[in-house]
XYZ file of C-alpha atoms in Angstrom:
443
model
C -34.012 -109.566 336.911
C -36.616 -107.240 336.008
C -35.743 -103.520 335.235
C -38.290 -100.759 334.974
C -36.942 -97.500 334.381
C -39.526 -94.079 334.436
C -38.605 -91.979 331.437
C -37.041 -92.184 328.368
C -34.472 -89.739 327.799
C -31.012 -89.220 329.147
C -30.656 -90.463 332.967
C -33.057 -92.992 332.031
C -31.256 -94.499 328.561
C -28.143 -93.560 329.734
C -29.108 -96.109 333.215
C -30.854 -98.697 330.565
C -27.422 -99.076 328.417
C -25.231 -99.281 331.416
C -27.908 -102.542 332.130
C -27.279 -103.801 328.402
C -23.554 -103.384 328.280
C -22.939 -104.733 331.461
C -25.065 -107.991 332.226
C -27.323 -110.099 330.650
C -30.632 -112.277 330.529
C -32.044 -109.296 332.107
C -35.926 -108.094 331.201
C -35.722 -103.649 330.792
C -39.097 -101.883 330.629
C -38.821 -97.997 330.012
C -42.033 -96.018 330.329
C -41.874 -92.308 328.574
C -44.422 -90.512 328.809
C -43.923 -88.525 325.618
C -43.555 -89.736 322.315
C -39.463 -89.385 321.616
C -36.498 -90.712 323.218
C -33.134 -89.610 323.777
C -32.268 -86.201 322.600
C -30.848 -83.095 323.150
C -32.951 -80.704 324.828
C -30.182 -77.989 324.592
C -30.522 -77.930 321.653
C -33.498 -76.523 320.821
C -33.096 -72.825 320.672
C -30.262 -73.252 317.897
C -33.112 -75.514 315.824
C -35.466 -72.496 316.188
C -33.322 -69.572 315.259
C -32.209 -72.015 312.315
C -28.529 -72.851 313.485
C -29.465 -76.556 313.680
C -31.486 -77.498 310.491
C -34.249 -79.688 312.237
C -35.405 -81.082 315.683
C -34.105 -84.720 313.648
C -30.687 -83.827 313.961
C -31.290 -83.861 318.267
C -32.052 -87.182 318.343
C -29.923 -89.797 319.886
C -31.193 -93.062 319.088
C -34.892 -93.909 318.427
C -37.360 -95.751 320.143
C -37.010 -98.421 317.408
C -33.002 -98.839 317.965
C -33.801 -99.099 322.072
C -36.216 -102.331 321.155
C -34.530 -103.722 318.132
C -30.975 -103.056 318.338
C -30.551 -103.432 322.410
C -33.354 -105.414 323.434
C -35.281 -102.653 325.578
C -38.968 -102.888 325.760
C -39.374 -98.870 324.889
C -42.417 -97.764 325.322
C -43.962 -94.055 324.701
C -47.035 -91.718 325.408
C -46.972 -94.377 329.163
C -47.391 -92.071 331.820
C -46.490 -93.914 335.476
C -49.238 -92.284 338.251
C -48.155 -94.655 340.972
C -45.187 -96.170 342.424
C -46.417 -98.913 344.947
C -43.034 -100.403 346.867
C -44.498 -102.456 349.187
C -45.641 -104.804 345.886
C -43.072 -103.635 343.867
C -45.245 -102.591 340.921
C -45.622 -99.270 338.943
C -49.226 -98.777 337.593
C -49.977 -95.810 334.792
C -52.150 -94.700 331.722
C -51.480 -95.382 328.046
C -52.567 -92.492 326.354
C -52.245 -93.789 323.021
C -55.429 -95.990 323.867
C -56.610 -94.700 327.037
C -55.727 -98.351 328.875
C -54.432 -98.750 331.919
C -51.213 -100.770 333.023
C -49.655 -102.203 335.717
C -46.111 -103.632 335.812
C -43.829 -105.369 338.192
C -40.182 -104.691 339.420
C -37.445 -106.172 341.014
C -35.409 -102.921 340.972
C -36.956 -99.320 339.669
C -35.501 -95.882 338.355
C -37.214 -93.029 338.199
C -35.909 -90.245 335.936
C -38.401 -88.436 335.129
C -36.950 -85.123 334.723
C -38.505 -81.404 335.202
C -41.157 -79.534 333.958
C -41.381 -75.958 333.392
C -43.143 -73.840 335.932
C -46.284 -72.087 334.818
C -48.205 -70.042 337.039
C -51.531 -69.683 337.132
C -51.468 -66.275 335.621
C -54.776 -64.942 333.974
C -55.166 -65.493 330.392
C -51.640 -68.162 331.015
C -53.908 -70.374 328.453
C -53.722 -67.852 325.468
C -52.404 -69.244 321.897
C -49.079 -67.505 321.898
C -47.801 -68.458 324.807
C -44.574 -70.873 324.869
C -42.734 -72.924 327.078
C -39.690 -75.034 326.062
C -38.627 -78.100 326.915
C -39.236 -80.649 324.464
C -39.531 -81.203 320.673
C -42.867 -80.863 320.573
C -42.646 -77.470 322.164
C -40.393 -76.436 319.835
C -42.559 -77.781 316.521
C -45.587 -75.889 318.477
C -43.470 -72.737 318.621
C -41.897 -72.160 315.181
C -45.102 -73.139 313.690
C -46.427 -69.739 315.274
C -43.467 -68.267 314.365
C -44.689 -68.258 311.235
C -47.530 -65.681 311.598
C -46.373 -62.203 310.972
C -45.180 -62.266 314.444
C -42.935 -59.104 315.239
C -42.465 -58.469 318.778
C -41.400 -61.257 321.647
C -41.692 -60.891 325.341
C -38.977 -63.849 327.114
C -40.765 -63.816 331.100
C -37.224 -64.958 332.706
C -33.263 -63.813 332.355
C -31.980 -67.156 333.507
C -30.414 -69.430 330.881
C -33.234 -70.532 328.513
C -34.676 -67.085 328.302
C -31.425 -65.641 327.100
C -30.769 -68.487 324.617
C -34.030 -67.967 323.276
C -33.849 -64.063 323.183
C -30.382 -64.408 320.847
C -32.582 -66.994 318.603
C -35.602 -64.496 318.539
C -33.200 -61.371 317.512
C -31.569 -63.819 314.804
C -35.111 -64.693 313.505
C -35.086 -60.185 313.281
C -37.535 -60.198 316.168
C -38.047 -57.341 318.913
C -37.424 -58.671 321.966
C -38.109 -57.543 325.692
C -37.201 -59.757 328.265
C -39.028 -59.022 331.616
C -37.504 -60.234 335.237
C -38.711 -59.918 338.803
C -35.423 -59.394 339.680
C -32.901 -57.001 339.363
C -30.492 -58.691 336.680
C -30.407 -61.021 334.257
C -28.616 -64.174 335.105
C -29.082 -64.397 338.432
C -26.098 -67.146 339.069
C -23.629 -64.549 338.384
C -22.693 -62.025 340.840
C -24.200 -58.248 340.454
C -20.937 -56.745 338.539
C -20.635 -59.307 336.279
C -24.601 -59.706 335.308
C -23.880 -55.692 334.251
C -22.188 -57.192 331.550
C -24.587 -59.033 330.336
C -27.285 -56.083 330.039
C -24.523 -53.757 327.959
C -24.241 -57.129 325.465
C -28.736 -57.480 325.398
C -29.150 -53.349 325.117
C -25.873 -53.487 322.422
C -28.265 -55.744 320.760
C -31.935 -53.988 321.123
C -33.328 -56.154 323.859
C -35.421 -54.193 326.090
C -34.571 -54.767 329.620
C -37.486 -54.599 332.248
C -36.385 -55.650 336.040
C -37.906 -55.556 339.187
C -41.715 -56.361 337.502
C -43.758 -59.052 338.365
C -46.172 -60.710 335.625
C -49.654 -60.840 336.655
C -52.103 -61.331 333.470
C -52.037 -62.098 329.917
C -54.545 -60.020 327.611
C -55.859 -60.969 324.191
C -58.541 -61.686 322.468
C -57.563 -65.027 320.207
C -54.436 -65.246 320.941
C -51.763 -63.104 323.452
C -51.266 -59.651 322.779
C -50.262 -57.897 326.016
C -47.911 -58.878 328.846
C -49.313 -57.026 332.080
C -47.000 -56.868 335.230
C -47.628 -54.459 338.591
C -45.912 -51.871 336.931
C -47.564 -51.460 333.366
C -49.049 -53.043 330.681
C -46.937 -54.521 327.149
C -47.696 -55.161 323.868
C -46.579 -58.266 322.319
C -47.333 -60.888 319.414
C -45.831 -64.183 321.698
C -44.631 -65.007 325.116
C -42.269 -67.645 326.019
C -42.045 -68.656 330.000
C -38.972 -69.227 331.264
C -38.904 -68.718 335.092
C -38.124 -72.050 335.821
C -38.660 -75.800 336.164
C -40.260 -77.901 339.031
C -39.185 -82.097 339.536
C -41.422 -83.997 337.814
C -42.176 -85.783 341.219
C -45.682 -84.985 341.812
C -47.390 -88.643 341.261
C -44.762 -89.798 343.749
C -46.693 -88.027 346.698
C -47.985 -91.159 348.148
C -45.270 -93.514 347.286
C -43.367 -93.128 350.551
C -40.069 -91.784 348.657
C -38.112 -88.527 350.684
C -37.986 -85.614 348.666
C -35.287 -82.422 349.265
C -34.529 -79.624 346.970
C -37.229 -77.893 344.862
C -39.125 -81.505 345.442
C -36.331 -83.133 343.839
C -35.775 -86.850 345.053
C -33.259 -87.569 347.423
C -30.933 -89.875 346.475
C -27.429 -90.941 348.457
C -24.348 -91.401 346.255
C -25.220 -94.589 344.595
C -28.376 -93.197 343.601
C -30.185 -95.079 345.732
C -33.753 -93.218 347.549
C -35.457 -93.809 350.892
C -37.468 -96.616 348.937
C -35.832 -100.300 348.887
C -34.405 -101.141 345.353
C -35.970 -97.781 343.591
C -33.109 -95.491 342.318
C -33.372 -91.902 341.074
C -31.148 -89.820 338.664
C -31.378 -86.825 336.326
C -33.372 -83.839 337.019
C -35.618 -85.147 339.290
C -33.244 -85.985 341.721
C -30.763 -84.099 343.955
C -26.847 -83.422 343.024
C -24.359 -83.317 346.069
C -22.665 -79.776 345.607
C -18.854 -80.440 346.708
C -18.449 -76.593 347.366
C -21.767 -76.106 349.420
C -20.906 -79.632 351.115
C -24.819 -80.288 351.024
C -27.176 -81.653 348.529
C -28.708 -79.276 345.742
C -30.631 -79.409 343.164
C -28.677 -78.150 339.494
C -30.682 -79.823 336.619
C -28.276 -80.378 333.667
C -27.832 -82.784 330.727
C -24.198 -83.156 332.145
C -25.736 -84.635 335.883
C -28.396 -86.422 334.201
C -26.176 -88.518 331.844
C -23.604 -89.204 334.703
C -26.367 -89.957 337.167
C -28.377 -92.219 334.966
C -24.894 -94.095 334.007
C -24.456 -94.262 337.818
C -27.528 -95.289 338.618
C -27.722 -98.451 336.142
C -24.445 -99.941 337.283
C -25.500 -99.896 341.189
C -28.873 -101.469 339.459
C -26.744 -104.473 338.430
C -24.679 -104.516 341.755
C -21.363 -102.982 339.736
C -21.058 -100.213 342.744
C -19.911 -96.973 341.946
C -20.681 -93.443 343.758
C -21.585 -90.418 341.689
C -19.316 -87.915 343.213
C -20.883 -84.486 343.121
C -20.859 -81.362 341.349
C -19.385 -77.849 341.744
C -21.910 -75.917 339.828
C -20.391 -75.501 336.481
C -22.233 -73.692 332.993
C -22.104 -71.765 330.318
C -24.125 -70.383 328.085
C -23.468 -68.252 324.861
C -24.895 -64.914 324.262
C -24.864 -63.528 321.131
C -20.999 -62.112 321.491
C -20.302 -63.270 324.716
C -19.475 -66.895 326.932
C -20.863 -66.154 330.277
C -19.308 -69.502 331.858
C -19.379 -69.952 336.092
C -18.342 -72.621 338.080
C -18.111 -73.144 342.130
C -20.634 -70.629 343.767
C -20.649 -66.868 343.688
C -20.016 -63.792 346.038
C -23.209 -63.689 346.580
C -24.040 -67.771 347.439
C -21.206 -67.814 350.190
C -22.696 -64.457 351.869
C -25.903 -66.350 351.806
C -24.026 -69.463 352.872
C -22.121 -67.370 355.791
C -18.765 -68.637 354.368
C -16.200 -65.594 354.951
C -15.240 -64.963 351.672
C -13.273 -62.317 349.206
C -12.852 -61.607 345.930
C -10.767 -60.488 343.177
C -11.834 -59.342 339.533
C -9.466 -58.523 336.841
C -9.761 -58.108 333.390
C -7.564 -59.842 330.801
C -7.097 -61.130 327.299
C -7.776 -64.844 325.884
C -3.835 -64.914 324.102
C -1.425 -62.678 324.217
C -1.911 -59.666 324.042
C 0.487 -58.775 321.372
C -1.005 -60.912 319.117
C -3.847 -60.424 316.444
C -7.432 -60.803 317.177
C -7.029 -60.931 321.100
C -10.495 -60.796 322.899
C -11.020 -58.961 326.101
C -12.850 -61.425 329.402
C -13.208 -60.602 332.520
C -12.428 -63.074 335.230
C -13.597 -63.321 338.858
C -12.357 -65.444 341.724
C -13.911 -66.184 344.955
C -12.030 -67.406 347.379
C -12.100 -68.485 351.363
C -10.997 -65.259 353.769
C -9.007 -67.663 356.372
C -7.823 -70.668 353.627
C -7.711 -68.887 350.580
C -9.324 -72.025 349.366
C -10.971 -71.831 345.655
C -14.669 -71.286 345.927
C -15.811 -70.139 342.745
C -15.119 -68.468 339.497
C -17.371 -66.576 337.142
C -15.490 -65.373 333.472
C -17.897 -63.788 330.861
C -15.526 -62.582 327.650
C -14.989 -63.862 323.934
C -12.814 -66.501 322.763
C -11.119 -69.215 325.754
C -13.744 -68.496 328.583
C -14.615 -72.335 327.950
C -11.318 -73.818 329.020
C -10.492 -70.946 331.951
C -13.689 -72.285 333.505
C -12.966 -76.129 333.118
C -10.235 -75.540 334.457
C -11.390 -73.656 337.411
C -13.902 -76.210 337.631
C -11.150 -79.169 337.910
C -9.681 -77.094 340.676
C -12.742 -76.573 342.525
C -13.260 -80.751 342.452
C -9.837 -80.914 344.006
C -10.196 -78.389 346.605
C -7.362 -76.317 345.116
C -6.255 -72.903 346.948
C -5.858 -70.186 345.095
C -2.057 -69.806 345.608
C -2.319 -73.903 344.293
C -3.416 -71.993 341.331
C -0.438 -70.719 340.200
C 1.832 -74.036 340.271
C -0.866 -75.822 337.390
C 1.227 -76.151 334.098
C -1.297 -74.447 331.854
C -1.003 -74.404 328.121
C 1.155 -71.452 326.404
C 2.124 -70.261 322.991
C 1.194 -66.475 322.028
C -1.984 -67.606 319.749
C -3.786 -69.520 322.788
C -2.494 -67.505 325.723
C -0.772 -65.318 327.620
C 2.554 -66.526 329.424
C 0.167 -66.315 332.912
C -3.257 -67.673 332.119
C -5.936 -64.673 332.925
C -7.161 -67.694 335.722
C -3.623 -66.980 337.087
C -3.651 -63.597 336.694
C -6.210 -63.177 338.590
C -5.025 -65.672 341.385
C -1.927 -63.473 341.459
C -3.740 -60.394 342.330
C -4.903 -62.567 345.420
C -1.593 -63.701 346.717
């Protein structure tokens, strides 16, 4: 059978191994449009601020271990324009010689992942000006870093732009981070995002909310940030505001889009199109909590997806089963780590919900070293079902929210809560886990 699989990094390698591993005499074609393959693109703030010595150490396996070690045809810089399923053929550009190709399929993937968005802001195009999601971005990026480059403006307060501000203040950068809204992580619920601005001010990040960008100013190269409410100086810009499907080229193909223009794609990862499958970032995730599809690009989805998505390829049916929303994200002192949906999504939602916020300690707290978090439950009015939990604190938020997050994919309540046989000795915790504290303070 022939495989051809749109994009080369982790849907699309993770689908292409599941094909190796799992069947033979079969013919795999991947087309990336880019020039690397598999690697970890959350990674790259910790290569910039020096954490991870180079963008080397990111890489999974090459585009030479795909074709000689596994038998993949691997191709790079082969960008797919059009997706023909009547003929079952995908047709594209080779930029490395400006040829054209056209290829056959008996079954397709696309995984083509996201792009970051990028208005069409005046002076957008000035030297200075950074987005980041691959290697090459980052190369492009700490290569200007190495001007005499003293002040940073981060457009965005979601997840890359705080990353990226911790990396910039490491690298002994000023940093002002600038956000339509009126918080910083907008995932989190009001209270909780407040803790996240005393952690940025604690470390010098100037905070502007509630401005809009509208122009970049410079001569050569950026050197003001100007939004509706005033103008800012600055030596480099990095966008973060968001990412788009990469999904575009597909506009004639016949396939149903959903979310953001994400692909839709039923639980075998199948799309509206006859044998052409979808997984990653540029499709949709079921959310188990909102009971409706959604679109949460992670490496976590994209992996499972991809896996997913190759088996069903090779008729070994299996069903991805959703997600429930879960992240985290350090910052500087802090975990900020969130699973379910917040306060705020089930208002939005019109779920009848409540709430309980507490604050505890990650071990006992008799013991040495304990480190304060602050947990918050969201829970169903009428059920008392488990709808989300947000816990931003020191030391342990990790394994308060997968475990939060396991009870969220069992459709725990939050009395249910308090029978789970959690971990305890006074170094790792307290005799009720802060999760259970908190669920205690509920029933």
């Amino acid at each position: 059978m022939k495989f051809v699989i749109i994009g080369g990094d982790a849907a699309g390698m993770s689908a292409a191994m599941q094909i190796v591993r799992n069947s033979s005499g079969n013919d795999i074609t991947v087309f990336e449009k880019g020039g690397i393959y598999s690697y970890g693109q959350c990674g790259l703030p910790y290569v910039i601020s020096g954490k991870i010595a180079s963008t080397d150490k990111l890489i999974a396996r090459t585009q030479e271990t795909f074709r000689n070690k596994y038998g993949i045809d691997a191709r790079i810089f082969h960008e797919v324009v059009n997706v023909d399923a009547k003929s079952k053929q995908v047709s594209g550009i080779d930029h490395a010689n400006g040829k054209t190709f056209t290829m056959p399929y008996d079954r397709l993937l696309i995984a083509t992942g996201v792009s970051p968005v990028i208005p069409d802001w005046e002076g957008v195009n000035l030297p200075g000006i950074f987005t980041l999601k691959t290697i090459p971005d980052a190369k492009k990026m700490m290569d200007y870093l190495k001007k005499e480059i003293k002040h940073v403006t981060v457009i965005g307060g979601g997840y890359i732009g705080l990353e990226m501000a911790e990396s910039f203040v490491e690298l002994g950068k000023k940093v002002t981070i600038i956000e339509r809204n009126e918080q910083l992580a907008k995932i989190f619920d009001k209270e909780m995002a407040e803790l996240i601005h005393e952690e940025a001010i604690k470390q010098k990040i100037v905070l502007k909310f509630g401005e809009s960008v509208e122009a970049f100013k410079g001569q050569d190269h950026v050197e003001y940030v100007k939004t509706d409410k005033g103008e800012y100086e600055t030596d480099l810009v990095l966008l973060a505001i968001g990412v788009k499907p990469n999904t575009a080229f597909l506009k004639d193909s016949g396939l149903i889009t959903s979310v953001n223009g994400a692909i839709q794609v039923n639980a075998y990862m199948q799309t509206s199109l006859e044998d052409v499958y979808a997984a990653g970032d540029c499709a949709t995730q079921y959310h188990r909590i909102k009971e409706k599809d959604d679109h949460i690009p992670l490496g976590t989805h994209a992996n499972k997806q991809g896996q997913i998505a190759g088996l069903n390829m090779i008729n070994h049916h299996k069903t991805f089963k959703g997600v429930v929303g879960t992240s985290i994200i350090k910052f500087f002192n802090l975990t900020l780590g969130r699973t379910g949906i917040s306060e705020a999504e089930a208002k939005r939602l019109n779920i009848p919900c409540q709430s309980v916020t507490i604050q505890a300690t990650d071990i006992a707290g008799y013991y040495p070293d304990d480190q304060k978090m602050t947990v918050k439950l969201v829970y169903h009015e009428h059920s008392y079902k488990l709808l989300g939990g947000q816990i931003i604190g020191g030391n342990g938020v990790d394994k308060r929210i997968d475990v939060l997050a396991t009870a969220l994919f069992h459709s725990l309540t939050t009395d249910q809560l308090l029978d789970l046989d959690l971990a305890y000795a006074p170094p790792y915790n307290s005799v009720w886990d802060p999760i259970q504290q908190a669920a205690r303070k509920i029933n």
